[in-house]
mmCIF file of C-alpha atoms and ligand atoms in Angstrom:
data_model
loop_
_atom_site.group_PDB
_atom_site.id
_atom_site.type_symbol
_atom_site.label_atom_id
_atom_site.label_comp_id
_atom_site.label_asym_id
_atom_site.label_seq_id
_atom_site.Cartn_x
_atom_site.Cartn_y
_atom_site.Cartn_z
ATOM 1 C CA UNK A 151 47.593 -56.974 -24.064
ATOM 2 C CA UNK A 152 51.317 -56.408 -24.404
ATOM 3 C CA UNK A 153 53.254 -53.673 -22.661
ATOM 4 C CA UNK A 154 53.517 -51.835 -25.969
ATOM 5 C CA UNK A 155 49.790 -51.993 -26.505
ATOM 6 C CA UNK A 156 49.354 -50.805 -22.939
ATOM 7 C CA UNK A 157 51.463 -47.727 -23.699
ATOM 8 C CA UNK A 158 49.392 -47.014 -26.769
ATOM 9 C CA UNK A 159 46.104 -47.194 -24.817
ATOM 10 C CA UNK A 160 47.650 -44.993 -22.166
ATOM 11 C CA UNK A 161 48.472 -42.383 -24.797
ATOM 12 C CA UNK A 162 44.975 -42.548 -26.264
ATOM 13 C CA UNK A 163 43.331 -42.149 -22.872
ATOM 14 C CA UNK A 164 45.405 -39.118 -21.939
ATOM 15 C CA UNK A 165 44.671 -37.530 -25.315
ATOM 16 C CA UNK A 166 40.967 -38.192 -24.916
ATOM 17 C CA UNK A 167 40.990 -36.366 -21.578
ATOM 18 C CA UNK A 168 42.824 -33.417 -23.086
ATOM 19 C CA UNK A 169 40.484 -33.280 -26.094
ATOM 20 C CA UNK A 170 37.279 -33.328 -24.045
ATOM 21 C CA UNK A 171 35.606 -29.905 -24.403
ATOM 22 C CA UNK A 172 32.822 -30.142 -21.832
ATOM 23 C CA UNK A 173 31.986 -31.934 -18.616
ATOM 24 C CA UNK A 174 29.803 -34.492 -20.369
ATOM 25 C CA UNK A 175 32.588 -35.557 -22.745
ATOM 26 C CA UNK A 176 35.063 -35.635 -19.878
ATOM 27 C CA UNK A 177 32.782 -37.899 -17.883
ATOM 28 C CA UNK A 178 32.422 -40.236 -20.853
ATOM 29 C CA UNK A 179 36.211 -40.625 -20.968
ATOM 30 C CA UNK A 180 36.305 -41.281 -17.240
ATOM 31 C CA UNK A 181 33.652 -44.005 -17.587
ATOM 32 C CA UNK A 182 35.430 -45.550 -20.562
ATOM 33 C CA UNK A 183 38.773 -45.930 -18.757
ATOM 34 C CA UNK A 184 38.307 -45.955 -14.995
ATOM 35 C CA UNK A 185 34.565 -46.654 -14.627
ATOM 36 C CA UNK A 186 33.459 -49.883 -13.046
ATOM 37 C CA UNK A 187 33.380 -51.569 -16.469
ATOM 38 C CA UNK A 188 36.131 -49.389 -17.863
ATOM 39 C CA UNK A 189 39.304 -50.502 -19.617
ATOM 40 C CA UNK A 190 41.709 -50.228 -16.667
ATOM 41 C CA UNK A 191 39.629 -52.410 -14.261
ATOM 42 C CA UNK A 192 39.192 -54.888 -17.136
ATOM 43 C CA UNK A 193 42.971 -55.031 -17.661
ATOM 44 C CA UNK A 194 43.493 -55.549 -13.936
ATOM 45 C CA UNK A 195 41.278 -58.638 -14.223
ATOM 46 C CA UNK A 196 43.297 -59.874 -17.221
ATOM 47 C CA UNK A 197 46.600 -59.678 -15.313
ATOM 48 C CA UNK A 198 46.601 -63.447 -14.830
ATOM 49 C CA UNK A 199 46.906 -63.929 -18.597
ATOM 50 C CA UNK A 200 49.975 -61.700 -18.852
ATOM 51 C CA UNK A 201 53.254 -63.682 -19.065
ATOM 52 C CA UNK A 202 54.672 -64.034 -15.579
ATOM 53 C CA UNK A 203 57.855 -62.174 -16.494
ATOM 54 C CA UNK A 204 55.957 -59.082 -17.663
ATOM 55 C CA UNK A 205 53.397 -59.156 -14.908
ATOM 56 C CA UNK A 206 55.120 -56.883 -12.311
ATOM 57 C CA UNK A 207 55.901 -54.215 -14.890
ATOM 58 C CA UNK A 208 52.434 -54.529 -16.382
ATOM 59 C CA UNK A 209 50.788 -54.144 -12.949
ATOM 60 C CA UNK A 210 52.899 -51.142 -12.041
ATOM 61 C CA UNK A 211 52.145 -49.428 -15.321
ATOM 62 C CA UNK A 212 48.416 -49.974 -14.855
ATOM 63 C CA UNK A 213 48.705 -48.294 -11.447
ATOM 64 C CA UNK A 214 50.606 -45.250 -12.674
ATOM 65 C CA UNK A 215 48.299 -44.996 -15.722
ATOM 66 C CA UNK A 216 45.259 -44.901 -13.504
ATOM 67 C CA UNK A 217 46.803 -42.346 -11.143
ATOM 68 C CA UNK A 218 47.914 -40.054 -13.959
ATOM 69 C CA UNK A 219 44.603 -40.329 -15.784
ATOM 70 C CA UNK A 220 42.606 -39.526 -12.649
ATOM 71 C CA UNK A 221 44.836 -36.579 -11.878
ATOM 72 C CA UNK A 222 44.380 -35.211 -15.371
ATOM 73 C CA UNK A 223 40.626 -35.807 -15.258
ATOM 74 C CA UNK A 224 40.446 -33.854 -12.012
ATOM 75 C CA UNK A 225 42.470 -30.984 -13.418
ATOM 76 C CA UNK A 226 40.396 -30.803 -16.614
ATOM 77 C CA UNK A 227 37.129 -30.854 -14.651
ATOM 78 C CA UNK A 228 37.748 -27.342 -13.453
ATOM 79 C CA UNK A 229 38.541 -26.134 -16.972
ATOM 80 C CA UNK A 230 35.535 -27.299 -18.898
ATOM 81 C CA UNK A 231 32.242 -25.467 -18.666
ATOM 82 C CA UNK A 232 29.200 -26.983 -16.969
ATOM 83 C CA UNK A 233 26.989 -28.803 -19.437
ATOM 84 C CA UNK A 234 24.618 -26.446 -21.234
ATOM 85 C CA UNK A 235 21.114 -27.716 -20.617
ATOM 86 C CA UNK A 236 18.725 -27.641 -23.510
ATOM 87 C CA UNK A 237 15.033 -27.153 -22.851
ATOM 88 C CA UNK A 238 13.451 -26.118 -19.544
ATOM 89 C CA UNK A 239 15.471 -26.650 -16.403
ATOM 90 C CA UNK A 240 13.805 -28.161 -13.392
ATOM 91 C CA UNK A 241 15.484 -27.103 -10.204
ATOM 92 C CA UNK A 242 14.165 -29.256 -7.395
ATOM 93 C CA UNK A 243 15.917 -27.069 -4.834
ATOM 94 C CA UNK A 244 13.954 -23.897 -5.612
ATOM 95 C CA UNK A 245 11.181 -23.079 -3.133
ATOM 96 C CA UNK A 246 7.717 -23.928 -4.462
ATOM 97 C CA UNK A 247 5.148 -21.354 -5.550
ATOM 98 C CA UNK A 248 2.744 -20.559 -2.741
ATOM 99 C CA UNK A 249 -0.840 -20.022 -3.654
ATOM 100 C CA UNK A 250 -2.648 -18.787 -0.580
ATOM 101 C CA UNK A 251 -6.393 -18.697 -1.211
ATOM 102 C CA UNK A 252 -7.933 -15.310 -0.437
ATOM 103 C CA UNK A 253 -10.854 -14.761 1.903
ATOM 104 C CA UNK A 254 -13.892 -12.569 1.501
ATOM 105 C CA UNK A 255 -13.432 -9.126 2.998
ATOM 106 C CA UNK A 256 -15.321 -8.770 6.304
ATOM 107 C CA UNK A 257 -17.393 -5.933 4.769
ATOM 108 C CA UNK A 258 -18.402 -8.282 1.926
ATOM 109 C CA UNK A 259 -19.200 -11.010 4.443
ATOM 110 C CA UNK A 260 -21.435 -8.691 6.469
ATOM 111 C CA UNK A 261 -23.260 -7.541 3.330
ATOM 112 C CA UNK A 262 -23.849 -11.172 2.322
ATOM 113 C CA UNK A 263 -25.152 -11.961 5.800
ATOM 114 C CA UNK A 264 -27.476 -8.920 5.781
ATOM 115 C CA UNK A 265 -28.835 -10.057 2.409
ATOM 116 C CA UNK A 266 -29.300 -13.594 3.716
ATOM 117 C CA UNK A 267 -31.182 -12.500 6.840
ATOM 118 C CA UNK A 268 -33.462 -10.034 5.046
ATOM 119 C CA UNK A 269 -33.854 -12.534 2.233
ATOM 120 C CA UNK A 270 -35.610 -14.814 4.713
ATOM 121 C CA UNK A 271 -38.115 -11.995 5.277
ATOM 122 C CA UNK A 272 -38.787 -11.587 1.567
ATOM 123 C CA UNK A 273 -36.437 -8.666 0.826
ATOM 124 C CA UNK A 274 -34.534 -8.681 -2.456
ATOM 125 C CA UNK A 275 -31.297 -6.836 -3.240
ATOM 126 C CA UNK A 276 -31.486 -3.658 -5.359
ATOM 127 C CA UNK A 277 -28.592 -1.577 -6.611
ATOM 128 C CA UNK A 278 -27.866 2.015 -7.542
ATOM 129 C CA UNK A 279 -24.901 4.040 -8.796
ATOM 130 C CA UNK A 280 -22.312 5.754 -6.600
ATOM 131 C CA UNK A 281 -22.628 8.942 -8.661
ATOM 132 C CA UNK A 282 -26.072 10.375 -8.016
ATOM 133 C CA UNK A 283 -28.151 13.410 -8.834
ATOM 134 C CA UNK A 284 -29.114 16.145 -6.392
ATOM 135 C CA UNK A 285 -32.725 15.082 -6.944
ATOM 136 C CA UNK A 286 -32.247 11.434 -5.935
ATOM 137 C CA UNK A 287 -29.830 12.024 -3.075
ATOM 138 C CA UNK A 288 -31.540 15.075 -1.539
ATOM 139 C CA UNK A 289 -34.571 16.660 -3.218
ATOM 140 C CA UNK A 290 -36.804 13.586 -3.580
ATOM 141 C CA UNK A 291 -35.767 12.605 -0.070
ATOM 142 C CA UNK A 292 -37.433 15.800 1.119
ATOM 143 C CA UNK A 293 -34.128 17.409 2.034
ATOM 144 C CA UNK A 294 -34.561 21.180 2.042
ATOM 145 C CA UNK A 295 -32.319 23.135 -0.310
ATOM 146 C CA UNK A 296 -30.565 24.786 2.629
ATOM 147 C CA UNK A 297 -29.995 21.566 4.583
ATOM 148 C CA UNK A 298 -26.444 21.481 6.002
ATOM 149 C CA UNK A 299 -25.777 17.969 4.665
ATOM 150 C CA UNK A 300 -25.765 19.443 1.136
ATOM 151 C CA UNK A 301 -22.946 21.754 2.028
ATOM 152 C CA UNK A 302 -19.718 21.323 0.089
ATOM 153 C CA UNK A 303 -18.054 20.715 3.438
ATOM 154 C CA UNK A 304 -20.056 17.490 3.814
ATOM 155 C CA UNK A 305 -20.738 16.261 0.295
ATOM 156 C CA UNK A 306 -18.416 15.558 -2.642
ATOM 157 C CA UNK A 307 -19.974 17.494 -5.542
ATOM 158 C CA UNK A 308 -18.912 17.099 -9.182
ATOM 159 C CA UNK A 309 -20.977 20.103 -10.290
ATOM 160 C CA UNK A 310 -24.280 21.727 -9.327
ATOM 161 C CA UNK A 311 -26.179 18.513 -9.923
ATOM 162 C CA UNK A 312 -23.943 15.455 -9.666
ATOM 163 C CA UNK A 313 -22.416 14.170 -6.442
ATOM 164 C CA UNK A 314 -21.047 11.057 -4.782
ATOM 165 C CA UNK A 315 -24.036 9.719 -2.890
ATOM 166 C CA UNK A 316 -23.864 10.424 0.835
ATOM 167 C CA UNK A 317 -26.239 7.574 1.696
ATOM 168 C CA UNK A 318 -27.894 4.585 0.031
ATOM 169 C CA UNK A 319 -31.312 6.295 0.412
ATOM 170 C CA UNK A 320 -31.380 7.523 -3.235
ATOM 171 C CA UNK A 321 -31.893 3.882 -4.247
ATOM 172 C CA UNK A 322 -35.285 4.148 -2.484
ATOM 173 C CA UNK A 323 -36.177 6.897 -4.951
ATOM 174 C CA UNK A 324 -34.952 4.881 -7.931
ATOM 175 C CA UNK A 325 -36.809 1.719 -6.932
ATOM 176 C CA UNK A 326 -40.102 3.413 -6.067
ATOM 177 C CA UNK A 327 -39.993 5.493 -9.244
ATOM 178 C CA UNK A 328 -39.580 2.318 -11.311
ATOM 179 C CA UNK A 329 -41.856 -0.104 -9.422
ATOM 180 C CA UNK A 330 -45.388 -0.100 -8.070
ATOM 181 C CA UNK A 331 -45.872 -1.171 -4.428
ATOM 182 C CA UNK A 332 -45.316 -3.542 -2.754
ATOM 183 C CA UNK A 333 -41.525 -3.079 -2.719
ATOM 184 C CA UNK A 334 -39.352 -4.876 -0.239
ATOM 185 C CA UNK A 335 -35.649 -4.278 -0.878
ATOM 186 C CA UNK A 336 -32.268 -3.879 0.706
ATOM 187 C CA UNK A 337 -29.575 -1.936 -1.151
ATOM 188 C CA UNK A 338 -26.003 -2.447 0.048
ATOM 189 C CA UNK A 339 -23.385 -0.117 -1.403
ATOM 190 C CA UNK A 340 -20.701 2.533 -1.019
ATOM 191 C CA UNK A 341 -21.348 5.996 0.383
ATOM 192 C CA UNK A 342 -19.139 9.072 0.515
ATOM 193 C CA UNK A 343 -18.904 11.956 2.958
ATOM 194 C CA UNK A 344 -16.308 14.571 3.665
ATOM 195 C CA UNK A 345 -15.684 13.090 7.108
ATOM 196 C CA UNK A 346 -12.333 13.268 8.803
ATOM 197 C CA UNK A 347 -11.085 9.727 9.281
ATOM 198 C CA UNK A 348 -10.825 8.465 12.840
ATOM 199 C CA UNK A 349 -11.416 5.177 14.685
ATOM 200 C CA UNK A 350 -15.109 5.146 13.764
ATOM 201 C CA UNK A 351 -15.377 7.403 10.675
ATOM 202 C CA UNK A 352 -14.260 7.119 7.082
ATOM 203 C CA UNK A 353 -14.910 9.310 4.039
ATOM 204 C CA UNK A 354 -15.865 6.177 2.100
ATOM 205 C CA UNK A 355 -18.016 3.649 3.900
ATOM 206 C CA UNK A 356 -20.868 1.234 3.218
ATOM 207 C CA UNK A 357 -24.533 1.320 4.073
ATOM 208 C CA UNK A 358 -27.381 -0.929 3.324
ATOM 209 C CA UNK A 359 -30.738 0.669 2.888
ATOM 210 C CA UNK A 360 -33.917 -1.211 3.591
ATOM 211 C CA UNK A 361 -37.327 -0.249 2.256
ATOM 212 C CA UNK A 362 -40.708 -1.876 2.668
ATOM 213 C CA UNK A 363 -43.746 -0.166 1.157
ATOM 214 C CA UNK A 364 -47.097 -1.855 0.770
ATOM 215 C CA UNK A 365 -50.733 -1.029 0.165
ATOM 216 C CA UNK A 366 -51.532 -2.956 3.336
ATOM 217 C CA UNK A 367 -50.895 -1.216 6.674
ATOM 218 C CA UNK A 368 -47.243 -1.231 7.756
ATOM 219 C CA UNK A 369 -46.417 0.271 11.147
ATOM 220 C CA UNK A 370 -43.508 1.424 13.257
ATOM 221 C CA UNK A 371 -44.002 -1.770 15.274
ATOM 222 C CA UNK A 372 -43.223 -3.764 12.089
ATOM 223 C CA UNK A 373 -40.039 -1.762 11.622
ATOM 224 C CA UNK A 374 -38.976 -2.311 15.235
ATOM 225 C CA UNK A 375 -39.659 -6.027 15.198
ATOM 226 C CA UNK A 376 -37.901 -6.452 11.846
ATOM 227 C CA UNK A 377 -34.763 -4.656 13.040
ATOM 228 C CA UNK A 378 -34.809 -6.482 16.381
ATOM 229 C CA UNK A 379 -35.047 -9.785 14.506
ATOM 230 C CA UNK A 380 -32.174 -8.723 12.275
ATOM 231 C CA UNK A 381 -30.057 -7.754 15.297
ATOM 232 C CA UNK A 382 -30.505 -11.150 16.920
ATOM 233 C CA UNK A 383 -29.805 -13.042 13.690
ATOM 234 C CA UNK A 384 -26.681 -10.961 13.038
ATOM 235 C CA UNK A 385 -25.250 -10.601 16.521
ATOM 236 C CA UNK A 386 -26.735 -13.444 18.531
ATOM 237 C CA UNK A 387 -29.610 -13.555 20.999
ATOM 238 C CA UNK A 388 -27.830 -11.522 23.683
ATOM 239 C CA UNK A 389 -27.632 -8.305 21.681
ATOM 240 C CA UNK A 390 -29.529 -5.327 23.072
ATOM 241 C CA UNK A 391 -31.427 -3.051 20.652
ATOM 242 C CA UNK A 392 -32.724 0.426 21.432
ATOM 243 C CA UNK A 393 -34.598 2.987 19.379
ATOM 244 C CA UNK A 394 -34.084 6.711 19.999
ATOM 245 C CA UNK A 395 -36.317 9.422 18.541
ATOM 246 C CA UNK A 396 -34.495 11.288 15.815
ATOM 247 C CA UNK A 397 -35.070 13.361 12.705
ATOM 248 C CA UNK A 398 -34.567 12.508 9.052
ATOM 249 C CA UNK A 399 -36.126 14.592 6.284
ATOM 250 C CA UNK A 400 -37.439 11.473 4.518
ATOM 251 C CA UNK A 401 -39.024 9.602 7.438
ATOM 252 C CA UNK A 402 -41.682 10.602 9.970
ATOM 253 C CA UNK A 403 -41.499 9.560 12.737
ATOM 254 C CA UNK A 404 -37.759 8.837 12.677
ATOM 255 C CA UNK A 405 -35.537 6.842 15.002
ATOM 256 C CA UNK A 406 -31.919 5.984 15.421
ATOM 257 C CA UNK A 407 -31.185 2.350 16.188
ATOM 258 C CA UNK A 408 -28.398 1.276 18.528
ATOM 259 C CA UNK A 409 -27.036 -2.201 19.204
ATOM 260 C CA UNK A 410 -25.384 -2.951 22.535
ATOM 261 C CA UNK A 411 -21.597 -2.850 22.211
ATOM 262 C CA UNK A 412 -20.270 -6.343 21.602
ATOM 263 C CA UNK A 413 -16.684 -5.333 22.213
ATOM 264 C CA UNK A 414 -17.074 -4.281 25.868
ATOM 265 C CA UNK A 415 -20.340 -6.095 26.544
ATOM 266 C CA UNK A 416 -22.031 -2.780 27.303
ATOM 267 C CA UNK A 417 -19.668 -1.559 30.016
ATOM 268 C CA UNK A 418 -18.136 1.175 27.839
ATOM 269 C CA UNK A 419 -15.044 1.314 25.618
ATOM 270 C CA UNK A 420 -13.355 3.479 22.996
ATOM 271 C CA UNK A 421 -15.441 2.088 20.122
ATOM 272 C CA UNK A 422 -18.806 2.815 21.792
ATOM 273 C CA UNK A 423 -17.410 6.040 23.238
ATOM 274 C CA UNK A 424 -17.995 4.716 26.770
ATOM 275 C CA UNK A 425 -21.771 4.558 26.231
ATOM 276 C CA UNK A 426 -22.181 0.785 25.913
ATOM 277 C CA UNK A 427 -24.201 1.322 22.672
ATOM 278 C CA UNK A 428 -23.253 1.694 19.032
ATOM 279 C CA UNK A 429 -25.390 3.561 16.538
ATOM 280 C CA UNK A 430 -26.132 1.137 13.708
ATOM 281 C CA UNK A 431 -28.984 2.578 11.692
ATOM 282 C CA UNK A 432 -31.322 5.453 10.993
ATOM 283 C CA UNK A 433 -34.906 4.506 10.284
ATOM 284 C CA UNK A 434 -38.514 5.581 10.262
ATOM 285 C CA UNK A 435 -41.830 5.592 8.434
ATOM 286 C CA UNK A 436 -41.446 6.890 4.888
ATOM 287 C CA UNK A 437 -42.481 10.548 4.776
ATOM 288 C CA UNK A 438 -45.601 11.264 2.608
ATOM 289 C CA UNK A 439 -43.635 13.883 0.694
ATOM 290 C CA UNK A 440 -41.221 11.207 -0.554
ATOM 291 C CA UNK A 441 -44.160 9.218 -1.896
ATOM 292 C CA UNK A 442 -45.301 12.269 -3.875
ATOM 293 C CA UNK A 443 -41.821 12.744 -5.369
ATOM 294 C CA UNK A 444 -41.752 9.145 -6.656
ATOM 295 C CA UNK A 445 -45.347 9.161 -7.925
ATOM 296 C CA UNK A 446 -46.984 7.121 -5.144
ATOM 297 C CA UNK A 447 -50.253 8.262 -3.532
ATOM 298 C CA UNK A 448 -49.473 8.828 0.179
ATOM 299 C CA UNK A 449 -53.072 7.983 1.011
ATOM 300 C CA UNK A 450 -52.725 4.501 -0.421
ATOM 301 C CA UNK A 451 -49.345 3.236 0.773
ATOM 302 C CA UNK A 452 -47.596 2.546 4.065
ATOM 303 C CA UNK A 453 -43.951 1.866 4.543
ATOM 304 C CA UNK A 454 -40.780 2.062 6.528
ATOM 305 C CA UNK A 455 -37.151 2.598 5.594
ATOM 306 C CA UNK A 456 -33.849 2.131 7.344
ATOM 307 C CA UNK A 457 -30.197 2.708 6.534
ATOM 308 C CA UNK A 458 -27.507 0.713 8.340
ATOM 309 C CA UNK A 459 -23.775 1.229 8.595
ATOM 310 C CA UNK A 460 -22.077 -1.932 7.338
ATOM 311 C CA UNK A 461 -18.673 -1.188 8.900
ATOM 312 C CA UNK A 462 -20.320 -0.521 12.264
ATOM 313 C CA UNK A 463 -21.897 -3.969 12.149
ATOM 314 C CA UNK A 464 -18.593 -5.555 11.112
ATOM 315 C CA UNK A 465 -16.767 -3.782 13.941
ATOM 316 C CA UNK A 466 -19.033 -4.965 16.713
ATOM 317 C CA UNK A 467 -19.548 -8.419 15.198
ATOM 318 C CA UNK A 468 -15.835 -9.125 14.919
ATOM 319 C CA UNK A 469 -14.520 -6.886 17.714
ATOM 320 C CA UNK A 470 -12.633 -4.529 15.373
ATOM 321 C CA UNK A 471 -11.579 -1.497 17.364
ATOM 322 C CA UNK A 472 -10.615 0.806 14.490
ATOM 323 C CA UNK A 473 -12.546 1.206 11.219
ATOM 324 C CA UNK A 474 -9.267 1.892 9.369
ATOM 325 C CA UNK A 475 -8.304 -1.790 9.680
ATOM 326 C CA UNK A 476 -11.112 -2.454 7.191
ATOM 327 C CA UNK A 477 -9.460 -0.342 4.478
ATOM 328 C CA UNK A 478 -5.743 -0.965 4.930
ATOM 329 C CA UNK A 479 -5.859 -4.421 3.338
ATOM 330 C CA UNK A 480 -3.243 -5.831 5.659
ATOM 331 C CA UNK A 481 -3.252 -9.541 4.875
ATOM 332 C CA UNK A 482 -2.479 -10.382 8.518
ATOM 333 C CA UNK A 483 -5.761 -8.704 9.433
ATOM 334 C CA UNK A 484 -7.856 -9.959 6.509
ATOM 335 C CA UNK A 485 -6.698 -13.586 6.705
ATOM 336 C CA UNK A 486 -8.451 -13.871 10.087
ATOM 337 C CA UNK A 487 -11.811 -13.760 8.359
ATOM 338 C CA UNK A 488 -11.419 -16.993 6.375
HETATM 339 N N1 LIG B 67 -29.833 7.754 5.122
HETATM 340 C C1 LIG B 67 -29.802 7.936 6.551
HETATM 341 C C2 LIG B 67 -28.343 8.231 6.964
HETATM 342 O O1 LIG B 67 -27.464 8.006 6.197
HETATM 343 C C3 LIG B 67 -30.281 6.707 7.264
HETATM 344 C C4 LIG B 67 -31.729 6.448 7.049
HETATM 345 C C5 LIG B 67 -32.168 5.632 6.039
HETATM 346 C C6 LIG B 67 -32.698 7.000 7.890
HETATM 347 C C7 LIG B 67 -33.498 5.360 5.849
HETATM 348 C C8 LIG B 67 -34.019 6.769 7.730
HETATM 349 C C9 LIG B 67 -34.429 5.941 6.716
HETATM 350 O O2 LIG B 67 -28.092 8.668 8.071
#
């Protein structure tokens, strides 16, 4: 290449840099002239072929060319826009998408465990609606019309007849009305009461009813042994169980069932109200009047029923000191039950 040709290439290269309209084009010019296999390095290699007399001038010009070109490239870099990407952009520096698998709510876990344990004893799961009739929730359960639990201060009424069930016991009525004995069911589900919320009460809570009615003799001893078995399966062999005489309109005799407090080990704490025991269930032998309401002959059937508080079981099983934790859906709390 002669000096004149060199000048011409110089002019072309500078023009190409000025004409480049985006960073990609600019980079192509850079590669063409000063890249490893670009024109300027190639000319440096060809220096030995240049006539000796021209060589110093030729070498100097190559140097100034390169310097000027690189300076202009640098200046133009700031002027041209970043290349516009077409199609989806993958940014490897963005944080990934976390998918944290959920866990079953402790209330759901307890219900599943209750169903599993009673399932071993031959109980199946029955269901009923949250919105019930006065008949199913009270009347057929032998609850007198003036009973305080029917008061609007305790029960959420929609009208004179419909209400949010205050217990899972109406499912007893539904099942017995629809099926001949023997029936052996548990019925987990939501219940509603106008309770003021505190550490152990909620206006919306869960119960699971149990009902066993047969034409063969069924006694209070069967009920006690069944619930004692359940307690040990659910809480472990160390749990204490006690039965206290009580009254329910739909059972006779009736008992309340307490489990020893798992949280304090029986020595007394806030959750068991310093008593060492937690009330878990109401139970008893199904009252003959209930049988008449559902069309069974009280002379021909025997049976027991119980209703357990699911949250109460969850609280003592997992050492939860405030029932409200079960409804706040704080992931830090819930994720401990995975
Ligand atoms: N339904 C009663 C309650 O909510 C519990 C219970 C159920 C009692 C079945 C006896 C028999 O308190």
